[in-house]
């Protein structure tokens, strides 16, 4: 998981004043989000998007920071069924200023470069990680559109020697705490390090900090990502937001 590369990009302080409390997995995050707009017609190879009028040095610096997202990190189940089988709990880092839901059974581990990382006890490659880095942007929109960002992420993935293939599944934008602009991405990654994985990522900028969520889960042909696990991971994805009061 590329969380380990973040240490070279910025210094991270140790976590203070963290809190978590168990709750049943909600269908909708406790924060008041606006509707998520799914975007169809994802970029194909050769497509390009226009970059906003930013200085080259700023663009390159923030592309490098966004790159830490990479390398991780049947019938539909009803919300009632999901609540019976999966318990999520809210984790809030008051010091760094973010909040999210996480599987209650996943354990927190120390990882160089990660602000926080939770792993499935029986399979550490299934994990949820957050990286917080200082930036010179006031909002994520200054960096580029969701399509532009995911295009750059996939290009960076494909340049890695370990990557066999990377394919975008979905791109979305939603509103977070106080109208905060949040981008969400989903893509499939096939690499020589861990095989097939499903990656869910989210990003937002506030208080001159870039917040990156990376969710990685095995999605191999012989044991594909099941519907209930997928729904649970999407709840984690949609819950990522700035902490209230930040």
XYZ file of N, CA and C in Angstrom:
738
model
N 0.844 -1.190 0.000
C 0.000 0.000 0.000
C 0.878 1.238 0.000
N 0.428 2.262 -0.819
C 1.286 3.415 -0.986
C 1.292 4.341 0.197
N 0.565 4.009 1.241
C 0.612 4.847 2.437
C 2.027 4.982 2.951
N 2.835 3.932 2.716
C 4.209 3.993 3.217
C 5.029 5.077 2.520
N 4.594 5.536 1.306
C 5.357 6.545 0.589
C 5.078 7.950 1.082
N 4.030 8.108 1.860
C 3.641 9.443 2.285
C 4.664 10.095 3.188
N 5.462 9.308 3.906
C 6.428 9.858 4.847
C 7.427 10.753 4.140
N 7.722 10.442 2.877
C 8.672 11.245 2.124
C 8.056 12.544 1.648
N 6.727 12.656 1.688
C 6.058 13.840 1.192
C 5.814 14.875 2.282
N 5.549 14.414 3.495
C 5.253 15.354 4.571
C 5.465 14.696 5.907
N 5.613 15.515 6.952
C 5.755 15.012 8.317
C 4.378 14.871 8.919
N 4.178 13.799 9.685
C 2.896 13.594 10.343
C 3.109 13.537 11.846
N 2.254 14.248 12.558
C 2.307 14.202 14.008
C 1.580 12.977 14.483
N 1.966 12.476 15.666
C 1.277 11.318 16.229
C -0.132 11.721 16.603
N -1.052 10.749 16.546
C -2.450 11.044 16.790
C -2.695 11.329 18.262
N -3.532 12.339 18.495
C -3.965 12.663 19.838
C -5.477 12.847 19.799
N -6.109 12.674 20.909
C -7.537 12.947 21.067
C -8.373 12.224 20.039
N -8.147 10.906 19.874
C -8.954 10.103 18.976
C -10.098 9.493 19.755
N -11.187 9.207 19.069
C -12.304 8.573 19.738
C -13.015 7.662 18.789
N -13.584 6.589 19.304
C -14.402 5.704 18.491
C -15.512 5.165 19.350
N -16.689 5.013 18.739
C -17.831 4.483 19.468
C -18.609 3.567 18.565
N -18.979 2.343 19.038
C -19.659 1.384 18.171
C -21.069 1.817 17.843
N -21.442 1.645 16.559
C -22.806 1.880 16.129
C -23.152 0.831 15.101
N -24.437 0.615 14.894
C -24.833 -0.304 13.832
C -24.593 0.380 12.507
N -24.207 -0.387 11.496
C -23.875 0.187 10.201
C -25.065 0.926 9.624
N -24.973 2.239 9.428
C -26.103 2.989 8.897
C -26.131 2.924 7.395
N -27.253 3.140 6.821
C -27.338 3.224 5.368
C -26.834 4.558 4.890
N -27.029 5.567 5.744
C -26.590 6.905 5.388
C -25.683 7.405 6.484
N -24.507 8.019 6.163
C -23.593 8.529 7.194
C -24.286 9.547 8.073
N -23.744 9.684 9.283
C -24.350 10.609 10.228
C -24.164 12.052 9.799
N -23.116 12.333 9.025
C -22.964 13.683 8.515
C -24.040 13.941 7.463
N -24.359 15.191 7.252
C -25.407 15.545 6.330
C -24.809 15.782 4.967
N -24.800 14.760 4.102
C -24.196 14.884 2.788
C -25.259 15.195 1.744
N -24.834 15.881 0.699
C -25.707 16.080 -0.437
C -25.704 14.842 -1.301
N -26.517 14.819 -2.353
C -26.577 13.630 -3.217
C -25.282 13.427 -3.964
N -24.911 12.170 -4.144
C -23.708 11.841 -4.896
C -24.063 11.743 -6.365
N -23.343 12.446 -7.210
C -23.622 12.434 -8.642
C -22.693 11.455 -9.325
N -23.222 10.301 -9.739
C -22.414 9.328 -10.456
C -22.114 9.860 -11.845
N -20.911 9.675 -12.298
C -20.471 10.191 -13.583
C -20.283 9.040 -14.533
N -20.971 9.067 -15.666
C -20.805 8.008 -16.656
C -19.790 8.438 -17.695
N -19.372 7.503 -18.559
C -18.417 7.838 -19.590
C -17.056 8.130 -19.029
N -16.455 7.173 -18.345
C -15.151 7.390 -17.738
C -14.083 7.526 -18.815
N -12.961 8.177 -18.514
C -11.924 8.412 -19.520
C -11.304 7.121 -20.004
N -11.128 7.040 -21.328
C -10.420 5.917 -21.920
C -8.989 6.349 -22.208
N -8.162 5.399 -22.549
C -6.754 5.693 -22.799
C -6.649 6.711 -23.914
N -5.890 7.755 -23.712
C -5.716 8.801 -24.700
C -6.543 10.035 -24.395
N -7.600 9.900 -23.605
C -8.405 11.047 -23.216
C -7.615 11.942 -22.282
N -7.865 13.231 -22.355
C -7.189 14.183 -21.478
C -8.202 15.198 -20.973
N -7.987 15.707 -19.818
C -8.841 16.743 -19.269
C -7.996 17.987 -19.046
N -8.651 19.152 -19.149
C -7.929 20.407 -19.000
C -7.653 20.678 -17.540
N -6.447 21.085 -17.235
C -6.049 21.436 -15.875
C -6.380 22.893 -15.635
N -6.949 23.229 -14.487
C -7.209 24.632 -14.161
C -5.919 25.436 -14.140
N -6.079 26.739 -14.181
C -4.920 27.620 -14.264
C -4.172 27.633 -12.943
N -3.317 26.621 -12.758
C -2.473 26.530 -11.569
C -1.025 26.605 -12.011
N -0.169 27.051 -11.146
C 1.252 27.027 -11.444
C 1.719 25.591 -11.553
N 2.676 25.346 -12.440
C 3.146 23.983 -12.670
C 3.671 23.351 -11.396
N 4.418 24.106 -10.600
C 4.989 23.535 -9.386
C 3.891 23.094 -8.425
N 2.833 23.855 -8.327
C 1.726 23.483 -7.445
C 1.055 22.221 -7.949
N 0.835 22.141 -9.273
C 0.193 20.953 -9.838
C 1.017 19.711 -9.577
N 2.320 19.802 -9.823
C 3.180 18.636 -9.630
C 3.220 18.219 -8.166
N 3.289 19.203 -7.272
C 3.352 18.877 -5.844
C 2.100 18.148 -5.394
N 0.954 18.620 -5.838
C -0.283 18.011 -5.376
C -0.602 16.714 -6.087
N -0.121 16.547 -7.324
C -0.235 15.238 -7.977
C 0.569 14.203 -7.207
N 1.731 14.611 -6.708
C 2.548 13.687 -5.923
C 1.828 13.281 -4.648
N 1.166 14.239 -4.014
C 0.449 13.932 -2.777
C -0.728 13.011 -3.056
N -1.463 13.281 -4.140
C -2.598 12.415 -4.461
C -2.151 11.005 -4.806
N -0.912 10.869 -5.264
C -0.420 9.543 -5.643
C -0.324 8.589 -4.465
N -0.369 9.094 -3.235
C -0.314 8.189 -2.088
C -1.569 7.348 -1.968
N -2.601 7.703 -2.741
C -3.792 6.864 -2.770
C -3.506 5.504 -3.391
N -2.463 5.447 -4.222
C -2.236 4.272 -5.041
C -1.618 3.121 -4.285
N -1.855 1.930 -4.816
C -1.189 0.695 -4.355
C -1.640 0.320 -2.960
N -2.730 0.767 -2.552
C -3.173 0.481 -1.186
C -2.102 0.010 -0.103
N -3.828 0.798 -1.139
C -4.314 0.761 0.522
C -6.117 -0.505 0.451
N -24.863 -11.730 -6.954
C -26.229 -12.242 -6.671
C -27.215 -11.162 -6.331
N -28.265 -11.295 -5.597
C -29.211 -10.260 -5.227
C -28.578 -9.284 -4.254
N -29.010 -8.040 -4.338
C -28.454 -7.021 -3.452
C -28.916 -7.245 -2.023
N -27.983 -7.005 -1.088
C -28.340 -7.161 0.329
C -29.086 -5.921 0.791
N -30.099 -6.098 1.588
C -30.848 -4.969 2.122
C -30.065 -4.339 3.261
N -30.418 -3.099 3.607
C -29.738 -2.421 4.712
C -29.957 -3.174 6.014
N -31.169 -3.752 6.184
C -31.457 -4.497 7.411
C -30.569 -5.724 7.525
N -30.387 -6.438 6.402
C -29.521 -7.619 6.408
C -28.093 -7.232 6.734
N -27.639 -6.115 6.163
C -26.277 -5.662 6.411
C -26.069 -5.346 7.885
N -27.042 -4.698 8.505
C -26.906 -4.342 9.911
C -26.812 -5.576 10.799
N -27.456 -6.658 10.366
C -27.427 -7.873 11.152
C -26.051 -8.527 11.119
N -25.312 -8.355 10.026
C -24.082 -9.104 9.843
C -22.819 -8.268 10.006
N -22.915 -6.959 9.852
C -21.737 -6.105 9.906
C -21.976 -4.971 10.892
N -21.015 -4.744 11.763
C -21.095 -3.610 12.679
C -19.986 -2.635 12.348
N -20.360 -1.391 12.172
C -19.390 -0.324 11.943
C -19.345 0.556 13.181
N -18.210 1.184 13.389
C -18.101 2.144 14.485
C -17.447 3.407 13.961
N -17.841 4.517 14.551
C -17.295 5.796 14.093
C -15.947 6.057 14.747
N -15.003 6.477 13.914
C -13.678 6.873 14.384
C -13.499 8.346 14.038
N -13.144 9.136 15.025
C -12.930 10.567 14.820
C -11.563 10.964 15.341
N -10.792 11.613 14.495
C -9.506 12.167 14.898
C -9.698 13.673 15.041
N -9.907 14.121 16.263
C -10.181 15.534 16.511
C -8.967 16.409 16.230
N -7.783 15.861 16.419
C -6.567 16.637 16.195
C -6.360 16.923 14.716
N -6.457 15.886 13.880
C -6.250 16.066 12.443
C -7.508 16.568 11.747
N -8.668 16.351 12.366
C -9.891 16.936 11.839
C -10.646 16.113 10.817
N -10.739 14.795 11.014
C -11.532 13.979 10.087
C -12.291 12.911 10.855
N -13.297 12.351 10.201
C -14.109 11.299 10.802
C -14.532 10.308 9.726
N -14.775 9.063 10.135
C -15.233 8.025 9.214
C -15.759 6.841 10.006
N -16.492 5.977 9.321
C -16.895 4.705 9.897
C -15.855 3.661 9.534
N -15.691 2.658 10.411
C -14.768 1.570 10.131
C -15.371 0.266 10.652
N -15.007 -0.875 10.066
C -15.481 -2.155 10.608
C -14.997 -2.307 12.045
N -15.898 -2.622 12.950
C -15.548 -2.656 14.367
C -14.508 -3.717 14.694
N -14.436 -4.775 13.890
C -13.487 -5.856 14.171
C -12.095 -5.590 13.603
N -11.965 -4.573 12.741
C -10.662 -4.276 12.156
C -9.804 -3.547 13.180
N -8.522 -3.869 13.205
C -7.633 -3.358 14.245
C -6.747 -2.227 13.726
N -6.476 -1.292 14.612
C -5.591 -0.179 14.277
C -4.141 -0.637 14.373
N -3.356 -0.329 13.341
C -1.945 -0.707 13.318
C -1.103 0.521 12.992
N 0.143 0.503 13.449
C 1.070 1.585 13.132
C 1.708 1.320 11.779
N 1.741 2.332 10.942
C 2.325 2.204 9.610
C 3.008 3.512 9.264
N 4.264 3.431 8.861
C 4.999 4.636 8.494
C 4.274 5.370 7.372
N 4.043 6.665 7.563
C 3.396 7.472 6.540
C 1.896 7.561 6.655
N 1.273 6.673 7.410
C -0.184 6.689 7.540
C -0.594 7.480 8.775
N -1.567 8.354 8.616
C -2.123 9.033 9.778
C -2.870 8.037 10.646
N -3.615 7.148 10.002
C -4.261 6.043 10.705
C -4.482 4.913 9.709
N -4.392 3.665 10.202
C -4.582 2.498 9.341
C -5.278 1.400 10.135
N -6.338 0.861 9.559
C -7.071 -0.255 10.157
C -6.987 -1.456 9.220
N -6.697 -2.643 9.783
C -6.561 -3.849 8.977
C -7.528 -4.927 9.449
N -7.978 -5.747 8.506
C -8.758 -6.918 8.872
C -7.831 -7.890 9.597
N -8.207 -8.389 10.769
C -7.295 -9.220 11.570
C -6.750 -10.438 10.837
N -7.579 -11.080 10.016
C -7.154 -12.312 9.344
C -6.504 -12.070 7.994
N -6.562 -10.835 7.498
C -5.982 -10.526 6.188
C -5.621 -9.053 6.147
N -4.371 -8.747 6.468
C -3.933 -7.364 6.585
C -3.972 -6.567 5.303
N -3.996 -7.259 4.140
C -4.054 -6.538 2.870
C -5.429 -5.923 2.636
N -6.435 -6.355 3.397
C -7.733 -5.684 3.403
C -7.663 -4.605 4.473
N -7.684 -3.360 4.074
C -7.447 -2.297 5.043
C -8.126 -0.990 4.674
N -8.185 -0.112 5.658
C -8.712 1.243 5.510
C -7.665 2.189 6.077
N -7.181 3.114 5.260
C -6.143 4.030 5.714
C -6.448 5.473 5.365
N -5.944 6.384 6.174
C -6.095 7.819 5.937
C -4.728 8.479 6.019
N -4.475 9.378 5.081
C -3.257 10.188 5.094
C -3.667 11.655 5.051
N -3.091 12.463 5.914
C -3.347 13.903 5.942
C -2.042 14.619 5.624
N -2.079 15.494 4.614
C -0.871 16.190 4.172
C -1.157 17.670 3.947
N -0.208 18.550 4.264
C -0.397 19.979 4.002
C -0.326 20.271 2.504
N -1.164 21.196 2.040
C -1.162 21.606 0.638
C -1.334 23.120 0.560
N -1.162 23.650 -0.639
C -1.349 25.082 -0.841
C -2.698 25.394 -1.490
N -3.552 24.404 -1.570
C -4.864 24.580 -2.172
C -5.902 24.928 -1.112
N -6.867 25.742 -1.491
C -7.964 26.069 -0.588
C -9.119 25.093 -0.741
N -9.220 24.450 -1.919
C -10.289 23.487 -2.166
C -9.813 22.449 -3.166
N -10.497 21.324 -3.204
C -10.139 20.262 -4.134
C -10.408 20.670 -5.574
N -11.405 21.539 -5.763
C -11.734 21.999 -7.106
C -10.597 22.744 -7.774
N -9.724 23.377 -6.993
C -8.573 24.074 -7.559
C -7.594 23.101 -8.204
N -7.606 21.879 -7.742
C -6.691 20.864 -8.272
C -7.163 20.331 -9.611
N -8.468 20.124 -9.745
C -9.017 19.594 -10.984
C -10.336 18.896 -10.741
N -10.955 18.445 -11.824
C -12.230 17.737 -11.731
C -12.011 16.311 -11.244
N -13.075 15.637 -10.787
C -12.921 14.234 -10.393
C -12.371 13.370 -11.523
N -12.824 13.625 -12.749
C -12.333 12.845 -13.879
C -10.844 13.062 -14.112
N -10.421 14.313 -13.968
C -9.004 14.620 -14.158
C -8.153 13.895 -13.122
N -8.604 13.924 -11.871
C -7.833 13.306 -10.794
C -7.742 11.800 -10.977
N -8.871 11.133 -11.271
C -8.832 9.677 -11.412
C -8.031 9.271 -12.640
N -8.053 10.089 -13.683
C -7.240 9.806 -14.868
C -5.765 9.788 -14.505
N -5.346 10.754 -13.696
C -3.950 10.816 -13.263
C -3.598 9.645 -12.346
N -4.530 9.257 -11.490
C -4.287 8.122 -10.594
C -4.068 6.835 -11.385
N -4.914 6.600 -12.377
C -4.797 5.381 -13.176
C -3.519 5.402 -14.004
N -3.168 6.559 -14.552
C -1.910 6.668 -15.296
C -0.730 6.318 -14.400
N -0.746 6.826 -13.176
C 0.347 6.542 -12.240
C 0.379 5.065 -11.874
N -0.792 4.448 -11.697
C -0.848 3.018 -11.393
C -0.206 2.204 -12.509
N -0.552 2.524 -13.731
C -0.088 1.742 -14.872
C 1.407 1.899 -15.122
N 1.996 2.957 -14.592
C 3.445 3.141 -14.756
C 4.253 2.285 -13.786
N 3.613 1.715 -12.781
C 4.332 0.904 -11.798
C 4.668 -0.467 -12.375
N 5.856 -0.942 -12.066
C 6.285 -2.242 -12.562
C 5.401 -3.370 -12.046
N 4.892 -3.229 -10.835
C 4.087 -4.293 -10.233
C 2.659 -4.339 -10.774
N 2.222 -3.274 -11.456
C 0.845 -3.215 -11.945
C 0.682 -3.961 -13.257
N -0.271 -4.877 -13.280
C -0.609 -5.598 -14.501
C -1.759 -4.910 -15.234
N -2.693 -4.366 -14.474
C -3.817 -3.659 -15.085
C -4.514 -2.815 -14.025
N -5.146 -1.732 -14.467
C -5.938 -0.869 -13.588
C -7.105 -0.335 -14.399
N -8.296 -0.423 -13.843
C -9.507 -0.042 -14.577
C -10.453 0.742 -13.677
N -10.869 1.917 -14.153
C -11.804 2.752 -13.405
C -13.192 2.120 -13.423
N -13.825 2.071 -12.256
C -15.185 1.555 -12.135
C -16.186 2.688 -11.951
N -15.837 3.669 -11.135
C -16.767 4.765 -10.883
C -16.089 6.006 -10.353
N -16.695 7.150 -10.622
C -16.215 8.452 -10.147
C -17.424 9.224 -9.643
N -17.291 9.905 -8.535
C -18.413 10.673 -7.992
C -17.906 11.888 -7.234
N -18.800 12.830 -7.024
C -18.522 14.009 -6.211
C -19.716 14.216 -5.291
N -19.459 14.525 -4.041
C -20.530 14.770 -3.082
C -20.161 15.939 -2.177
N -21.134 16.403 -1.409
C -20.913 17.478 -0.445
C -20.753 16.890 0.947
N -19.761 17.382 1.665
C -19.522 16.932 3.021
C -19.908 17.989 4.035
N -19.228 17.973 5.174
C -19.481 18.906 6.270
C -19.409 20.346 5.779
N -20.487 21.109 5.973
C -20.498 22.507 5.582
C -20.348 22.742 4.098
N -20.801 21.785 3.268
C -20.686 21.927 1.823
C -19.320 21.575 1.276
N -18.510 20.898 2.068
C -17.161 20.514 1.659
C -17.190 19.659 0.395
N -16.311 19.960 -0.546
C -16.218 19.217 -1.806
C -15.435 17.923 -1.584
N -16.075 16.781 -1.847
C -15.453 15.473 -1.650
C -15.503 14.692 -2.959
N -14.352 14.159 -3.390
C -14.291 13.301 -4.571
C -14.224 11.846 -4.122
N -14.885 10.963 -4.875
C -14.834 9.530 -4.599
C -14.474 8.773 -5.875
N -13.666 7.730 -5.723
C -13.234 6.921 -6.858
C -13.330 5.441 -6.512
N -13.577 4.638 -7.528
C -13.530 3.188 -7.376
C -12.824 2.625 -8.603
N -11.855 1.745 -8.372
C -11.199 1.102 -9.507
C -10.684 -0.274 -9.129
N -10.462 -1.090 -10.154
C -9.909 -2.425 -9.977
C -8.416 -2.370 -10.248
N -7.659 -3.076 -9.438
C -6.207 -3.102 -9.582
C -5.720 -4.542 -9.583
N -4.963 -4.891 -10.611
C -4.354 -6.217 -10.696
C -2.846 -6.018 -10.682
N -2.183 -6.581 -9.685
C -0.743 -6.391 -9.570
C -0.067 -7.681 -9.143
N 1.246 -7.693 -9.274
C 2.019 -8.852 -8.835
C 2.161 -8.870 -7.319
N 1.709 -7.822 -6.663
C 1.775 -7.716 -5.205
C 0.359 -7.742 -4.642
N -0.158 -8.936 -4.423
C -1.489 -9.050 -3.834
C -2.581 -9.453 -4.786
N -2.280 -9.518 -6.091
C -3.281 -9.943 -7.054
C -4.368 -8.904 -7.275
N -5.579 -9.392 -7.582
C -6.699 -8.502 -7.876
C -7.231 -7.863 -6.602
N -7.415 -6.535 -6.664
C -7.973 -5.792 -5.537
C -9.018 -4.811 -6.038
N -9.954 -4.502 -5.160
C -10.900 -3.417 -5.407
C -10.482 -2.257 -4.516
N -10.333 -1.075 -5.126
C -9.887 0.109 -4.402
C -11.006 1.147 -4.375
N -11.317 1.634 -3.184
C -12.248 2.745 -3.006
C -11.454 3.891 -2.384
N -11.536 5.077 -2.976
C -10.771 6.216 -2.468
C -11.659 7.451 -2.368
N -11.328 8.314 -1.437
C -12.024 9.593 -1.298
C -11.006 10.655 -0.907
N -11.276 11.884 -1.311
C -10.346 12.973 -1.020
C -11.111 14.273 -0.813
N -10.601 15.103 0.094
C -11.115 16.459 0.243
C -10.001 17.344 0.786
N -10.176 18.652 0.608
C -9.214 19.641 1.093
C -9.940 20.623 2.001
N -9.368 20.861 3.167
C -9.884 21.882 4.072
C -8.753 22.350 4.973
N -8.777 23.623 5.338
C -7.753 24.213 6.209
C -6.344 23.962 5.679
N -6.192 24.045 4.350
C -4.899 23.845 3.681
C -4.299 22.462 3.964
N -5.171 21.465 4.139
C -4.739 20.079 4.299
C -5.489 19.198 3.309
N -4.785 18.241 2.738
C -5.392 17.257 1.853
C -5.649 15.987 2.651
N -6.889 15.529 2.651
C -7.291 14.317 3.372
C -7.578 13.213 2.360
N -6.891 12.104 2.493
C -7.024 10.997 1.554
C -7.442 9.723 2.280
N -8.511 9.125 1.818
C -8.965 7.831 2.327
C -8.690 6.781 1.267
N -8.102 5.651 1.672
C -7.846 4.556 0.744
C -8.358 3.250 1.361
N -9.273 2.594 0.666
C -9.831 1.315 1.106
C -9.426 0.260 0.092
N -8.737 -0.772 0.538
C -8.300 -1.848 -0.353
C -8.885 -3.167 0.128
N -9.412 -3.955 -0.825
C -9.976 -5.259 -0.463
C -9.739 -6.244 -1.595
N -9.398 -7.465 -1.234
C -9.175 -8.517 -2.220
C -10.423 -8.732 -3.072
N -10.214 -8.924 -4.383
C -11.331 -9.137 -5.315
C -10.877 -10.092 -6.416
N -10.431 -11.273 -6.007
C -9.876 -12.247 -6.939
C -10.982 -13.053 -7.610
N -10.741 -13.555 -8.830
C -11.765 -14.334 -9.546
C -12.275 -15.522 -8.746
N -11.374 -16.194 -8.029
C -11.786 -17.369 -7.262
C -12.503 -17.004 -5.961
N -12.366 -15.765 -5.510
C -13.060 -15.297 -4.297
C -13.401 -13.816 -4.470
N -14.379 -13.516 -5.321
C -14.716 -12.116 -5.608
C -15.325 -11.398 -4.411
N -15.258 -10.093 -4.470
C -15.841 -9.251 -3.428
C -17.344 -9.498 -3.371
N -17.847 -9.940 -2.219
C -19.271 -10.259 -2.119
C -20.093 -8.993 -1.903
N -21.376 -9.107 -2.170
C -22.267 -7.949 -2.146
C -22.302 -7.258 -0.789
N -22.404 -8.034 0.277
C -22.511 -7.435 1.603
C -21.236 -6.699 1.996
N -20.078 -7.275 1.662
C -18.816 -6.595 1.971
C -18.694 -5.317 1.163
N -19.109 -5.371 -0.088
C -19.050 -4.191 -0.937
C -19.911 -3.060 -0.365
N -21.136 -3.395 0.042
C -22.022 -2.383 0.621
C -21.394 -1.777 1.874
N -20.779 -2.616 2.696
C -20.130 -2.135 3.914
C -18.981 -1.180 3.578
N -18.156 -1.543 2.591
C -17.035 -0.689 2.208
C -17.518 0.635 1.619
N -18.630 0.599 0.904
C -19.190 1.838 0.371
C -19.678 2.750 1.497
N -20.229 2.165 2.561
C -20.644 2.972 3.704
C -19.439 3.670 4.340
N -18.328 2.957 4.428
C -17.096 3.559 4.948
C -16.664 4.702 4.037
N -16.679 4.452 2.732
C -16.286 5.465 1.753
C -17.128 6.727 1.898
N -18.450 6.563 1.950
C -19.347 7.716 1.989
C -19.328 8.440 3.337
N -18.798 7.792 4.373
C -18.775 8.414 5.703
C -17.575 9.330 5.914
N -16.580 9.255 5.037
C -15.343 10.028 5.209
C -15.645 11.511 5.058
N -15.270 12.306 6.059
C -15.640 13.719 6.068
C -14.762 14.468 7.063
N -14.851 15.795 6.997
C -14.198 16.617 8.017
C -14.944 16.438 9.332
N -14.203 16.441 10.432
C -14.835 16.303 11.745
C -15.667 17.545 12.045
N -16.812 17.396 12.687
C -17.628 18.562 13.050
C -16.818 19.567 13.860
N -16.991 20.825 13.529
C -16.296 21.869 14.264
C -14.955 22.255 13.688
N -14.501 21.554 12.609
C -13.212 21.890 12.000
C -13.398 22.851 10.851
